[in-house]
Tab-separated table of C-alpha atoms and ligand atoms in Angstrom:
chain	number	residue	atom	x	y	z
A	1	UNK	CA	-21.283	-1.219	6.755
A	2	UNK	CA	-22.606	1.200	3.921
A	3	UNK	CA	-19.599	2.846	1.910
A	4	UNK	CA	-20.409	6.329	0.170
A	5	UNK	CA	-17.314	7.731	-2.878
A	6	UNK	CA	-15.642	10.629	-1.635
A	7	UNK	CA	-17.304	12.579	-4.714
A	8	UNK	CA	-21.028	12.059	-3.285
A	9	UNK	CA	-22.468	11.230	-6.599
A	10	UNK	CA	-22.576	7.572	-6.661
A	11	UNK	CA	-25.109	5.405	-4.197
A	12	UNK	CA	-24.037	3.773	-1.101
A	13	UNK	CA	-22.467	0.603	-1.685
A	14	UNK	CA	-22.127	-2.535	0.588
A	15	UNK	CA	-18.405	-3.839	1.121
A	16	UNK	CA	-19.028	-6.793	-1.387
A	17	UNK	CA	-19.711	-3.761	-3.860
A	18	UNK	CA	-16.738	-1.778	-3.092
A	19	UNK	CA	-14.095	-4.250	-3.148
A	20	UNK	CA	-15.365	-6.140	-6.637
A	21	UNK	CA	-15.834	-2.880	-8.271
A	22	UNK	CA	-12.771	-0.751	-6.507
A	23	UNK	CA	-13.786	2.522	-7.727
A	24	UNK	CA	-17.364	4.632	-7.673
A	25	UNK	CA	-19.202	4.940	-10.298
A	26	UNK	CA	-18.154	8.873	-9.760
A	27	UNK	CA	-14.880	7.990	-9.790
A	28	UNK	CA	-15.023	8.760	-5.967
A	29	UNK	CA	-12.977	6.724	-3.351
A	30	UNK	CA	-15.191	4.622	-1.212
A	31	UNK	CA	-14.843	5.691	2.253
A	32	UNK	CA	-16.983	3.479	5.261
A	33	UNK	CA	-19.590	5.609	6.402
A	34	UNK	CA	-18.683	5.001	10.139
A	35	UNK	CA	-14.877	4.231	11.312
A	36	UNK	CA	-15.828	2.389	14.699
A	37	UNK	CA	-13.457	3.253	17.556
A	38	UNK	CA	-12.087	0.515	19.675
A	39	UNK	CA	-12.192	0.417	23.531
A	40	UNK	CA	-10.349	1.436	25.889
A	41	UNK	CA	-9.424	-2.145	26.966
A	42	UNK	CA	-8.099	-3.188	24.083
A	43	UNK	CA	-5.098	-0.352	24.037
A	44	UNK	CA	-4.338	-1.490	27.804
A	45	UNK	CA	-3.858	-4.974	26.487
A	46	UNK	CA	-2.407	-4.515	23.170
A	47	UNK	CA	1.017	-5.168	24.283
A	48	UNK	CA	-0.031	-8.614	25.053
A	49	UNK	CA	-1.501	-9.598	21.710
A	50	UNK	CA	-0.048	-11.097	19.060
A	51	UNK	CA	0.481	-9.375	15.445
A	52	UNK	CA	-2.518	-11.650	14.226
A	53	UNK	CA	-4.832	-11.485	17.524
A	54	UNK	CA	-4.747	-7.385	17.294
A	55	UNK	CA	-4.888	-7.158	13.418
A	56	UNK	CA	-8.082	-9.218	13.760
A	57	UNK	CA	-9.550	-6.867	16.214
A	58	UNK	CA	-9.147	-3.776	14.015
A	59	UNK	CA	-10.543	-6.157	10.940
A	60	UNK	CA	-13.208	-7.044	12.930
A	61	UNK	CA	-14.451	-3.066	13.745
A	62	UNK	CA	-14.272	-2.130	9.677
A	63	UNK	CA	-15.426	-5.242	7.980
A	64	UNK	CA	-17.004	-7.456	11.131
A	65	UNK	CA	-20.828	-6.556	9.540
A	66	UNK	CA	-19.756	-7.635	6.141
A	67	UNK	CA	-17.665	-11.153	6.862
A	68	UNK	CA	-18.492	-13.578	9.309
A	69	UNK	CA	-16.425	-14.356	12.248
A	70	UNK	CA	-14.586	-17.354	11.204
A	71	UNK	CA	-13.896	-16.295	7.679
A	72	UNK	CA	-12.982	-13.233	8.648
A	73	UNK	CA	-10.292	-15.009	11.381
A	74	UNK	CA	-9.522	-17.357	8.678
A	75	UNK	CA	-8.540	-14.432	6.141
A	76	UNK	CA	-6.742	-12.105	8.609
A	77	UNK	CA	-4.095	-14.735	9.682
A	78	UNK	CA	-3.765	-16.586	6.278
A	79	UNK	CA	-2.521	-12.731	5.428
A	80	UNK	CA	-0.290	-12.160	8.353
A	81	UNK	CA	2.152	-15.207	8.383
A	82	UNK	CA	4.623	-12.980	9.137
A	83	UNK	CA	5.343	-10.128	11.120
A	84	UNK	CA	6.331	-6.526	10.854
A	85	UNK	CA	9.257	-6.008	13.805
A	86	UNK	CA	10.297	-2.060	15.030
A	87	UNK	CA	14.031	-1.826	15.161
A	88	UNK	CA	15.552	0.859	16.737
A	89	UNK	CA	18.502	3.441	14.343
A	90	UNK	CA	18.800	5.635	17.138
A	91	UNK	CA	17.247	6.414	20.512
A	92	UNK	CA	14.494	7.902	19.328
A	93	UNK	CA	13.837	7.041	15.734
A	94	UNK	CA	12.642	3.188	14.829
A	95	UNK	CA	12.074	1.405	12.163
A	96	UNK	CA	9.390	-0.324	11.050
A	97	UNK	CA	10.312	-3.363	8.713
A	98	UNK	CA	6.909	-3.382	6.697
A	99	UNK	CA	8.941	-5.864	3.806
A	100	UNK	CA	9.289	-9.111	5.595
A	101	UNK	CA	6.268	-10.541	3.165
A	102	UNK	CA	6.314	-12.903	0.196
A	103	UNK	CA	7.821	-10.338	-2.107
A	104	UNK	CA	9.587	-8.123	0.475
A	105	UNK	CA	6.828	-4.990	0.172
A	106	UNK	CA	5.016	-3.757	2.497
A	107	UNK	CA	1.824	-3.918	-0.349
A	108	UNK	CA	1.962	-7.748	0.422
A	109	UNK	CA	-0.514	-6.986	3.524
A	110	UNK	CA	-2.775	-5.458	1.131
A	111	UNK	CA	-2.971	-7.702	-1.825
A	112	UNK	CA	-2.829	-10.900	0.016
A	113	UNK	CA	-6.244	-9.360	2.255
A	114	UNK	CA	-8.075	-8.439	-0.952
A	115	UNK	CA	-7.376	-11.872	-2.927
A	116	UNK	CA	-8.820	-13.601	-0.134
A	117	UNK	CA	-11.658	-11.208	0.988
A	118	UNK	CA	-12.473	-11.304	-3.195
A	119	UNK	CA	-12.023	-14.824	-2.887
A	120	UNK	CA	-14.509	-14.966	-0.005
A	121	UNK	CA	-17.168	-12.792	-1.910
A	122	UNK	CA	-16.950	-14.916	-5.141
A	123	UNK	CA	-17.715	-17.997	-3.686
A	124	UNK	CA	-20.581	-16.329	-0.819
A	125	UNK	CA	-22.228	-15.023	-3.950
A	126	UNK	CA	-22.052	-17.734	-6.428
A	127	UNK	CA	-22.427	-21.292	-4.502
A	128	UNK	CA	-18.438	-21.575	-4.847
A	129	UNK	CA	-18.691	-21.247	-8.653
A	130	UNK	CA	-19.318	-18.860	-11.584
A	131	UNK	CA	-17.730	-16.640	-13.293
A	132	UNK	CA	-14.154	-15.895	-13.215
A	133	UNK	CA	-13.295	-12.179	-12.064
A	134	UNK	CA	-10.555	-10.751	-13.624
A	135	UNK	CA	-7.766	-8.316	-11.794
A	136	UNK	CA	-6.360	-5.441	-13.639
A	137	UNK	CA	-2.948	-4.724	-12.649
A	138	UNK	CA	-0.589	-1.530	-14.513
A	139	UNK	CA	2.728	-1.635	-12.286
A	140	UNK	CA	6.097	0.167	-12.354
A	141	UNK	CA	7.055	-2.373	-9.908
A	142	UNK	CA	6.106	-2.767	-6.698
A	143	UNK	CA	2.370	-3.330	-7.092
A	144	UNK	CA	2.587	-5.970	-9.623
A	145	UNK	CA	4.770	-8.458	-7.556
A	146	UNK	CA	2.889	-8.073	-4.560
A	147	UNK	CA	-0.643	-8.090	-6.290
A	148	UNK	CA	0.932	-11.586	-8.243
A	149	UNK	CA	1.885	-13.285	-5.413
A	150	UNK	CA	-1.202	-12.114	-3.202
A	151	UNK	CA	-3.508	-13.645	-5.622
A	152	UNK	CA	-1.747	-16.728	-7.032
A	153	UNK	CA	-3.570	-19.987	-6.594
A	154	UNK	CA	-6.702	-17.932	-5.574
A	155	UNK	CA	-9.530	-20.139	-6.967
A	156	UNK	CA	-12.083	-18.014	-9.501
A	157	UNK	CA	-9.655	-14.874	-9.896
A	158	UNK	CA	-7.649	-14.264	-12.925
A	159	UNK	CA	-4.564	-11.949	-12.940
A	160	UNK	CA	-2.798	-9.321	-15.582
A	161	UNK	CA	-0.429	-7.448	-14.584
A	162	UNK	CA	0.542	-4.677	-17.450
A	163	UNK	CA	4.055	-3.487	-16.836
A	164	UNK	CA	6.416	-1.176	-19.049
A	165	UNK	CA	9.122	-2.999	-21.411
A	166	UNK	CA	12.396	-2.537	-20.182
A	167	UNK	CA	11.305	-0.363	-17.604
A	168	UNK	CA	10.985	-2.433	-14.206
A	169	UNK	CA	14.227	-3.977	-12.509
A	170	UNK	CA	15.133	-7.177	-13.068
A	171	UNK	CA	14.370	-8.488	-9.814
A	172	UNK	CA	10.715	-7.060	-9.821
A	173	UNK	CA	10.269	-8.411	-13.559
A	174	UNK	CA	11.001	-12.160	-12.096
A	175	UNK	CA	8.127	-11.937	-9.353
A	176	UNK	CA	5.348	-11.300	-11.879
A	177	UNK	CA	6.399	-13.086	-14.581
A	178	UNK	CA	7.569	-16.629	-13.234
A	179	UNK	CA	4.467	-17.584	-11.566
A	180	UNK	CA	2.102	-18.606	-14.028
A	181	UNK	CA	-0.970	-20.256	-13.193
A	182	UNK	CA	-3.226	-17.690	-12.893
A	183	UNK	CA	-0.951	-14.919	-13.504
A	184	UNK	CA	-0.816	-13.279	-17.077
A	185	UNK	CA	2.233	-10.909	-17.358
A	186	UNK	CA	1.695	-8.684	-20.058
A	187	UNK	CA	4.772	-6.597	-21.468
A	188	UNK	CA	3.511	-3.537	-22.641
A	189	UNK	CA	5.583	-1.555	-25.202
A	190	UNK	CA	5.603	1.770	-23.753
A	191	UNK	CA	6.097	3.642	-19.777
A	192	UNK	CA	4.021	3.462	-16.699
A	193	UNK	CA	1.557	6.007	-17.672
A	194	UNK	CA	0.696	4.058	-21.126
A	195	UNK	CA	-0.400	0.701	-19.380
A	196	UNK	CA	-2.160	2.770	-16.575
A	197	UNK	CA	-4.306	3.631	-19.778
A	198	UNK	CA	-4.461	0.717	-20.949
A	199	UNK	CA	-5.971	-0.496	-17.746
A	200	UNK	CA	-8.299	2.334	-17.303
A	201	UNK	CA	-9.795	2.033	-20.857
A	202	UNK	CA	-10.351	-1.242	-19.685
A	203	UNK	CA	-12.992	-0.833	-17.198
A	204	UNK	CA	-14.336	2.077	-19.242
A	205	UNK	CA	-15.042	-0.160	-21.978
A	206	UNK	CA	-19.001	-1.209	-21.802
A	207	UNK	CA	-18.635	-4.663	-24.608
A	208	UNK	CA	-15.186	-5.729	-22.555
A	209	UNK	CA	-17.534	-5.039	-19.582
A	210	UNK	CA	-20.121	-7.500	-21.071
A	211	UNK	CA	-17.597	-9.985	-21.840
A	212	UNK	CA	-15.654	-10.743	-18.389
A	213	UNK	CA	-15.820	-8.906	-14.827
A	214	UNK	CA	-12.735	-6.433	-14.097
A	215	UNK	CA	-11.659	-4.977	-11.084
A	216	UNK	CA	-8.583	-2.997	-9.928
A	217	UNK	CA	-6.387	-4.057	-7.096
A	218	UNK	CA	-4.302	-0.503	-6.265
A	219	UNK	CA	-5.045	1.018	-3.168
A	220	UNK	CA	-8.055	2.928	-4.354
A	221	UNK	CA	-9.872	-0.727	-3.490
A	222	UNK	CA	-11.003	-0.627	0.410
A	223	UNK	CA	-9.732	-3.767	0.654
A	224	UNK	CA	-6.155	-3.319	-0.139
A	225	UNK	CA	-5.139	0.033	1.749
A	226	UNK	CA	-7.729	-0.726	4.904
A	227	UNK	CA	-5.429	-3.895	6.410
A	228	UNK	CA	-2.127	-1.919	6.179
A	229	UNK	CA	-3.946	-0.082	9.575
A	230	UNK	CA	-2.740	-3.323	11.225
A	231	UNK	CA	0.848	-2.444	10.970
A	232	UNK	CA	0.486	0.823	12.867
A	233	UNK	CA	-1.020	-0.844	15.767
A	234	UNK	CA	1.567	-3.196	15.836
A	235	UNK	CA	4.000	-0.676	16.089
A	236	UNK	CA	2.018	0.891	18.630
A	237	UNK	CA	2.071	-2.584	20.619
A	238	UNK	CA	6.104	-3.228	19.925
A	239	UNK	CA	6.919	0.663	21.692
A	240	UNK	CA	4.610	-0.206	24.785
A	241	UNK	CA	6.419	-3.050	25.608
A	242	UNK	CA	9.160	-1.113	25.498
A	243	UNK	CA	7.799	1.783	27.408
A	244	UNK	CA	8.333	4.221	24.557
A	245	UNK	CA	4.494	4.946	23.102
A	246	UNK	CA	3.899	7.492	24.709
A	247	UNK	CA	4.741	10.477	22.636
A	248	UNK	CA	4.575	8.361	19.691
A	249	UNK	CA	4.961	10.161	15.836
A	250	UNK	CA	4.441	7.825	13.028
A	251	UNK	CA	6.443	8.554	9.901
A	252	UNK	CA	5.267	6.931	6.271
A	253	UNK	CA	7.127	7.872	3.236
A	254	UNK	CA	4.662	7.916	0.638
A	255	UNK	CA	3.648	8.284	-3.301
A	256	UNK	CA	-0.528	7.385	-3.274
A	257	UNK	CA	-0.913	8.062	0.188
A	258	UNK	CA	-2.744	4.658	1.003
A	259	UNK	CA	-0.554	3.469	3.610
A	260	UNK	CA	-0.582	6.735	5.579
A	261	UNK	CA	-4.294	6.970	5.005
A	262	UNK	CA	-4.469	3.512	6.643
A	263	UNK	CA	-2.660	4.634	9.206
A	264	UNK	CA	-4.866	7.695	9.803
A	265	UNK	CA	-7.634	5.550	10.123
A	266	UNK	CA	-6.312	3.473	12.591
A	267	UNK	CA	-5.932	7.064	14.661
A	268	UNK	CA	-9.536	7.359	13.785
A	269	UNK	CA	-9.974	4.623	15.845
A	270	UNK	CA	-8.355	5.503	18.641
A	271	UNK	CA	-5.024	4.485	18.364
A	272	UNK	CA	-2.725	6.978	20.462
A	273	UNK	CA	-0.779	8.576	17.621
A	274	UNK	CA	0.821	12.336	18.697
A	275	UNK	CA	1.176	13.487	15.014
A	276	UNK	CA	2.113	12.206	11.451
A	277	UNK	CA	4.862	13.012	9.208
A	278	UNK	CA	4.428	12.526	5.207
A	279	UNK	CA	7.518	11.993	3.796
A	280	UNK	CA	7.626	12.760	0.040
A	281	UNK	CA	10.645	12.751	-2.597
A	282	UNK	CA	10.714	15.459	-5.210
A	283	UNK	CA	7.033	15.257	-5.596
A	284	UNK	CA	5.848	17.454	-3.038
A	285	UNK	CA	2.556	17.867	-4.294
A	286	UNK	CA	1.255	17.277	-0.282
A	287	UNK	CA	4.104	18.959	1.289
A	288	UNK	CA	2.486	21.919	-0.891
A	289	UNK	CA	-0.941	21.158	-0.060
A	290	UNK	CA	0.354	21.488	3.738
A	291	UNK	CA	2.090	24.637	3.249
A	292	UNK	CA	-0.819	26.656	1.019
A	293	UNK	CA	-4.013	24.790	1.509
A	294	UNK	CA	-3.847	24.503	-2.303
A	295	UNK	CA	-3.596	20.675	-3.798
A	296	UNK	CA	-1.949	21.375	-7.268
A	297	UNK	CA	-1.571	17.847	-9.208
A	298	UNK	CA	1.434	17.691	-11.272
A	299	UNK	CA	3.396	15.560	-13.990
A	300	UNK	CA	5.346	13.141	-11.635
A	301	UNK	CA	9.013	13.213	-11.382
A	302	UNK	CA	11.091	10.153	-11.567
A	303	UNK	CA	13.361	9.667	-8.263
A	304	UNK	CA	15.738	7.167	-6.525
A	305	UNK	CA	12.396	6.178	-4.745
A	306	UNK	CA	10.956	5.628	-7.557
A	307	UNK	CA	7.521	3.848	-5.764
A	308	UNK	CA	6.860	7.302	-4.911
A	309	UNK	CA	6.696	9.164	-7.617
A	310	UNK	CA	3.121	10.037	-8.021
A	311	UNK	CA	2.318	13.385	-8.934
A	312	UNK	CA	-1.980	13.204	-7.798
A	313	UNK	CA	-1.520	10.865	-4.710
A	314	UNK	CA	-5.449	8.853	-5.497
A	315	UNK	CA	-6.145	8.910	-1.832
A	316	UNK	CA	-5.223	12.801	-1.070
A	317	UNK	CA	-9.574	12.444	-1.797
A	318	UNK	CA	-9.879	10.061	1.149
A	319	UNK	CA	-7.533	12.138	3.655
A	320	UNK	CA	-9.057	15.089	2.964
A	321	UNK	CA	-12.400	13.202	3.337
A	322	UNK	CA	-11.394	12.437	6.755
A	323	UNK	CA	-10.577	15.752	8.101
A	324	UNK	CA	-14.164	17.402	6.455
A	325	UNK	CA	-11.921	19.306	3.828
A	326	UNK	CA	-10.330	20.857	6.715
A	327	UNK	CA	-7.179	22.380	6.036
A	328	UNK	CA	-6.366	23.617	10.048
A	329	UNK	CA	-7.366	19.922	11.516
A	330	UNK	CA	-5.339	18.029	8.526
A	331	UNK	CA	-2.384	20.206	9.299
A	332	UNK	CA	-2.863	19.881	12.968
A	333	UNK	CA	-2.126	15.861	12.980
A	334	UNK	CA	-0.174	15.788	9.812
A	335	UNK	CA	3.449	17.747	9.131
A	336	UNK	CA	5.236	17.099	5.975
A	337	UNK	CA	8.453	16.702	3.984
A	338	UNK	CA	10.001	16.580	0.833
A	339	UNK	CA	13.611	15.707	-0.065
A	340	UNK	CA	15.630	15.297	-3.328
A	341	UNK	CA	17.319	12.268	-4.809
A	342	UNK	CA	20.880	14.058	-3.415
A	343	UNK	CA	19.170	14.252	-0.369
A	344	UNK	CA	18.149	11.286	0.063
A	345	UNK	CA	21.822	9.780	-0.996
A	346	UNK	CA	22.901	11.395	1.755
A	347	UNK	CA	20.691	10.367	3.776
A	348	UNK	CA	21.295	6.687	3.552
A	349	UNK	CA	25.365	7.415	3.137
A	350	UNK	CA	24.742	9.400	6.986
A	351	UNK	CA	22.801	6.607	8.687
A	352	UNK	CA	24.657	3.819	7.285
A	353	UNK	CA	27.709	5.824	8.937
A	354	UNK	CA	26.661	6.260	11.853
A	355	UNK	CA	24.572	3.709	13.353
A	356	UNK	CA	25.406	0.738	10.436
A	357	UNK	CA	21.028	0.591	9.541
A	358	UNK	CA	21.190	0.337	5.582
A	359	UNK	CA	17.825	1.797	4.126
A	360	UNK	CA	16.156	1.793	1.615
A	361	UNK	CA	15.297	5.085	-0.294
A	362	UNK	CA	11.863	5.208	0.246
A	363	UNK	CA	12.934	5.000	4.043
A	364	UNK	CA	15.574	7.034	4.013
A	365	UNK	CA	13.070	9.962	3.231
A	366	UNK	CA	10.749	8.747	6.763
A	367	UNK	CA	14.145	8.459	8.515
A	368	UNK	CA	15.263	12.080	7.436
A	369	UNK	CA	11.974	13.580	8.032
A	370	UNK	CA	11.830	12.287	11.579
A	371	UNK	CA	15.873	13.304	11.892
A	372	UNK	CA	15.120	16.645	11.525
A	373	UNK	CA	11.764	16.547	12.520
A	374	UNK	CA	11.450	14.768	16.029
A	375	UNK	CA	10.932	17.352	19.036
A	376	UNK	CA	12.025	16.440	22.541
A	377	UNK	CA	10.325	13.793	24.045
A	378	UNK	CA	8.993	12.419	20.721
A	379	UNK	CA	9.851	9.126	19.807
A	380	UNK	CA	9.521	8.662	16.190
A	381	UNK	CA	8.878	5.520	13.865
A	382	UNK	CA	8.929	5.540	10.199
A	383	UNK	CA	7.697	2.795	7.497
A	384	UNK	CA	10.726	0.963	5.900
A	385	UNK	CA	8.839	0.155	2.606
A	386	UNK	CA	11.055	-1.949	0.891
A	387	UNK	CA	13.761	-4.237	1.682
A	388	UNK	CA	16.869	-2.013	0.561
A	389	UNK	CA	17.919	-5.123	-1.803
A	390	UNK	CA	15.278	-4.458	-4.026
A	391	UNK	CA	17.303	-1.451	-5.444
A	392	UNK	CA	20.655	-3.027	-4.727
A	393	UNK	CA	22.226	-1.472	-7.509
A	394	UNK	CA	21.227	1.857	-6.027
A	395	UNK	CA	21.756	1.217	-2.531
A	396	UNK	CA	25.581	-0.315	-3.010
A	397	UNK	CA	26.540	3.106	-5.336
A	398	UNK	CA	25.399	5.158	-2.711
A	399	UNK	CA	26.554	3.341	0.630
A	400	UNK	CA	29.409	1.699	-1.121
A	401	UNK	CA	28.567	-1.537	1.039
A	402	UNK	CA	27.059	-4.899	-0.419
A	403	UNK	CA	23.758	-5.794	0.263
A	404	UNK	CA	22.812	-9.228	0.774
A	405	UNK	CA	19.852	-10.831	-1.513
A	406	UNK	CA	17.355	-12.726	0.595
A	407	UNK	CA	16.593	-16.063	0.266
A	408	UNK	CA	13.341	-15.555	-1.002
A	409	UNK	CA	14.041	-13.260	-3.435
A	410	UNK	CA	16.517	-15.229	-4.936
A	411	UNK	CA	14.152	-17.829	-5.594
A	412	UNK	CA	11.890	-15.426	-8.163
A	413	UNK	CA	15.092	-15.232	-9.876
A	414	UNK	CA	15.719	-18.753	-11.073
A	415	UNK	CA	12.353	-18.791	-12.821
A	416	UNK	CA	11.583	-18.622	-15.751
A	417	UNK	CA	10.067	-15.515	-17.596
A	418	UNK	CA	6.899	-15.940	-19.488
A	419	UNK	CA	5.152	-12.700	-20.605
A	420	UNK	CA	2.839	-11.675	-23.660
A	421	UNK	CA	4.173	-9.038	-25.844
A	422	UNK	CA	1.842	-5.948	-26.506
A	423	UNK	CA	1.903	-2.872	-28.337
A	424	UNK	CA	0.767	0.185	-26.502
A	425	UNK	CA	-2.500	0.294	-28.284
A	426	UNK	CA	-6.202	-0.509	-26.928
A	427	UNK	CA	-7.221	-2.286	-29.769
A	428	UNK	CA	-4.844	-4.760	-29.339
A	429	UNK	CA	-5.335	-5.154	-25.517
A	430	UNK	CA	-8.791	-5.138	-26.055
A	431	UNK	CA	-9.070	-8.030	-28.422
A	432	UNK	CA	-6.555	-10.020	-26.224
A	433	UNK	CA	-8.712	-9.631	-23.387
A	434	UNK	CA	-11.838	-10.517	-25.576
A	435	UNK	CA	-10.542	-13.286	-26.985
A	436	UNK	CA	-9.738	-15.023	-23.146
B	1	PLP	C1	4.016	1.783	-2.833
B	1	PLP	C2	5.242	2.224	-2.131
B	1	PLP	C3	5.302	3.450	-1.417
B	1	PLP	C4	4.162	4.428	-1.403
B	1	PLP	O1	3.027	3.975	-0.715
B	1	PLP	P1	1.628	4.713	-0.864
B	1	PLP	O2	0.666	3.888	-0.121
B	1	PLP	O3	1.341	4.741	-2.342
B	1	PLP	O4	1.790	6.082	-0.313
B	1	PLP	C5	6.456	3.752	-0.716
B	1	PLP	N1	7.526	2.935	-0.747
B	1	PLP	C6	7.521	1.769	-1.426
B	1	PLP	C7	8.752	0.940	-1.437
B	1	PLP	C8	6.394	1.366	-2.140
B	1	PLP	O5	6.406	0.218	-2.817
């Protein structure tokens, strides 16, 4: 499969190309130049399948030229050792648990997918040894602990994650910065934005460039946003067997827009989706888009769903790749909606009320949309993103109800914290890099 960047200034690159170097030389988003669609056979047996067999399937029709069978098999079920279960809130409106990974986020799908397909690549290429490449990671939260744990142990592949001092939650902090091996944690003295810069000087930077191989590992790479399409067809398969898929509308609340876009892909391929809802918090720069045809990028607003707070979603470029810039057919599938952190409060106080579901606030905004959203005859299932003890703090104030801290997350928490203090200056990163 050839890949082309959204911006159609860069050449065609093969997957191996895409994944290693994440972004166009454009800047573009690599897009596949065919989305295969899958028969009609394997919808009428779908319910049948397990979460692996059907995942492999869909991996199979985007990267099935690229990998071979085996490896490919061997990748896709190494990533999916769990599952993703649809839980009904209401009659109508399900949930879909996407944090029942490693570090309870539904980016675990993604991360874990791309270590090994990287993983894969590296040793196809090199005879099992050579150079190490090295994974740039800047993080607010979410990202880093599921990029960390998706590529820890992963022979050839070095990890730094750059994350804000002070600025992530103390839960997040401990599943980046207890793993060690080879994951750096690097504690940058600044915000978000500042170690986003860091990282995109970085692979700017022609002598670092010399020195080691970088790549990026958000979901501008193909191989990280691609694989979340499994999760849609397994909620697709979880409503058949309940005779519900009919009239299906699949909610995803969402910041970058990679996990919808996955899910739009997966539509691509034929997966019987009625429509889409984006669910946004107060950054509403797609609800806008929706409304005016106009995509107006703006400084990002910090929210109680605070992994959605993007203010130029990166893969708007891909969706609107999709649709051939077509405002009337992107508005035709997808509806939108935007709510504010007192929304959303209420929200999470209203369904906790009534049907005892505690949510997150990233779902909350999904749940809400399809609440007021759903038309007769609709069933509706939005993303759960997080588990809601992630932001326990948060969640408790607002539903004034404990929330329980899994097992597993517990465990990140007796660690201990290693990170390596750095100013918010590119010299300073640079010569740590250069010096590794
Ligand atoms: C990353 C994240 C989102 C947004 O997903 P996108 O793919 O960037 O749209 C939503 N909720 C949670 C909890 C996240 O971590």
């Amino acid at each position: 499969m050839h890949y082309y960047s959204t911006n159609h200034q860069a050449p065609m690159a093969s997957l191996e190309k895409a994944v290693i170097k994440g972004l166009a030389e454009d800047r573009g988003l690599y897009m596949p130049e065919t989305i295969k669609q899958l028969p009609q056979e394997f919808f009428d047996n779908i319910q049948d399948m397990t979460f692996q067999e059907m995942s492999f399937r869909v991996a199979e029709a985007f990267f099935g030229e690229d990998v071979d069978t085996a490896s490919l098999k061997r990748i896709v079920y190494d990533t999916l050792s769990f599952d993703t279960p649809v839980v009904a809130v209401t009659d109508s409106i399900y949930s879909l648990e996407l944090f029942h990974g490693p570090t309870l986020a539904f980016k675990d799908v993604g991360a874990r997918f791309m270590a090994r397909l990287l993983q894969y690549f590296i040793q196809r290429g090199q005879g099992g040894q050579g150079e190490t490449v090295n994974v740039l990671v800047a993080t607010s939260g979410d990202t880093g602990s599921a990029v960390a744990n998706g590529f820890l142990g992963v022979d050839g592949i070095h990890v730094y994650v750059l994350y804000p001092k002070g600025k992530v939650s103390p839960i997040q902090e401990c599943q980046f910065t207890t793993l060690g091996r080879n994951i750096t944690a690097i504690e940058v003295d600044g915000v978000f934005d500042d170690c986003q810069a860091l990282v995109k000087n970085a692979f700017m930077d022609d002598e670092l460039n010399r020195h080691m191989r970088l790549t990026s590992a958000n979901s501008i790479n193909v191989a990280r946003f691609l694989p979340q399409a499994f999760y849609y067809f397994n909620a697709y398969a979880q409503l058949k067997r309940m005779g519900k898929a009919d009239q299906m509308v699949i909610c995803v609340p969402s910041g970058n827009f990679g996990n919808i876009c996955a899910a739009l892909f997966g539509h691509a391929m034929g997966l019987p989706v009625k429509r889409f809802i984006a669910a946004n918090n107060a950054n509403d720069i797609f609800y806008n888009y929706l409304q005016t045809g106009r995509y107006e990028p703006k400084p990002s607003k910090q929210t109680l769903a605070n992994a959605m707070d993007v203010g130029d979603p990166s893969n708007f470029a891909r969706i609107l790749d999709l649709y051939g810039g077509s405002h009337e057919r992107i508005t035709n599938l997808i509806f939108g909606a935007t709510y504010t952190d007192e929304q959303i409060a209420d929200t999470m106080r209203q369904c906790f009320a009534e049907t005892g579901y505690i949510l997150d606030p990233h779902g909350a905004c999904g749940y809400q949309a399809l609440k007021e959203g759903l038309r007769p005859g609709e069933v509706g299932v939005f993303g759960e993103t997080a588990h809601p003890a992630k932001f326990k703090d948060t969640v408790e104030r607002i539903i004034q109800h404990d929330v329980a801290i899994p097992d597993r997350l517990a465990a990140f928490m007796r660690g201990t914290k290693q990170s390596v203090p750095m100013p918010n200056d590119f010299a300073a990163f640079k010569s740590f890099l250069m010096n590794r």
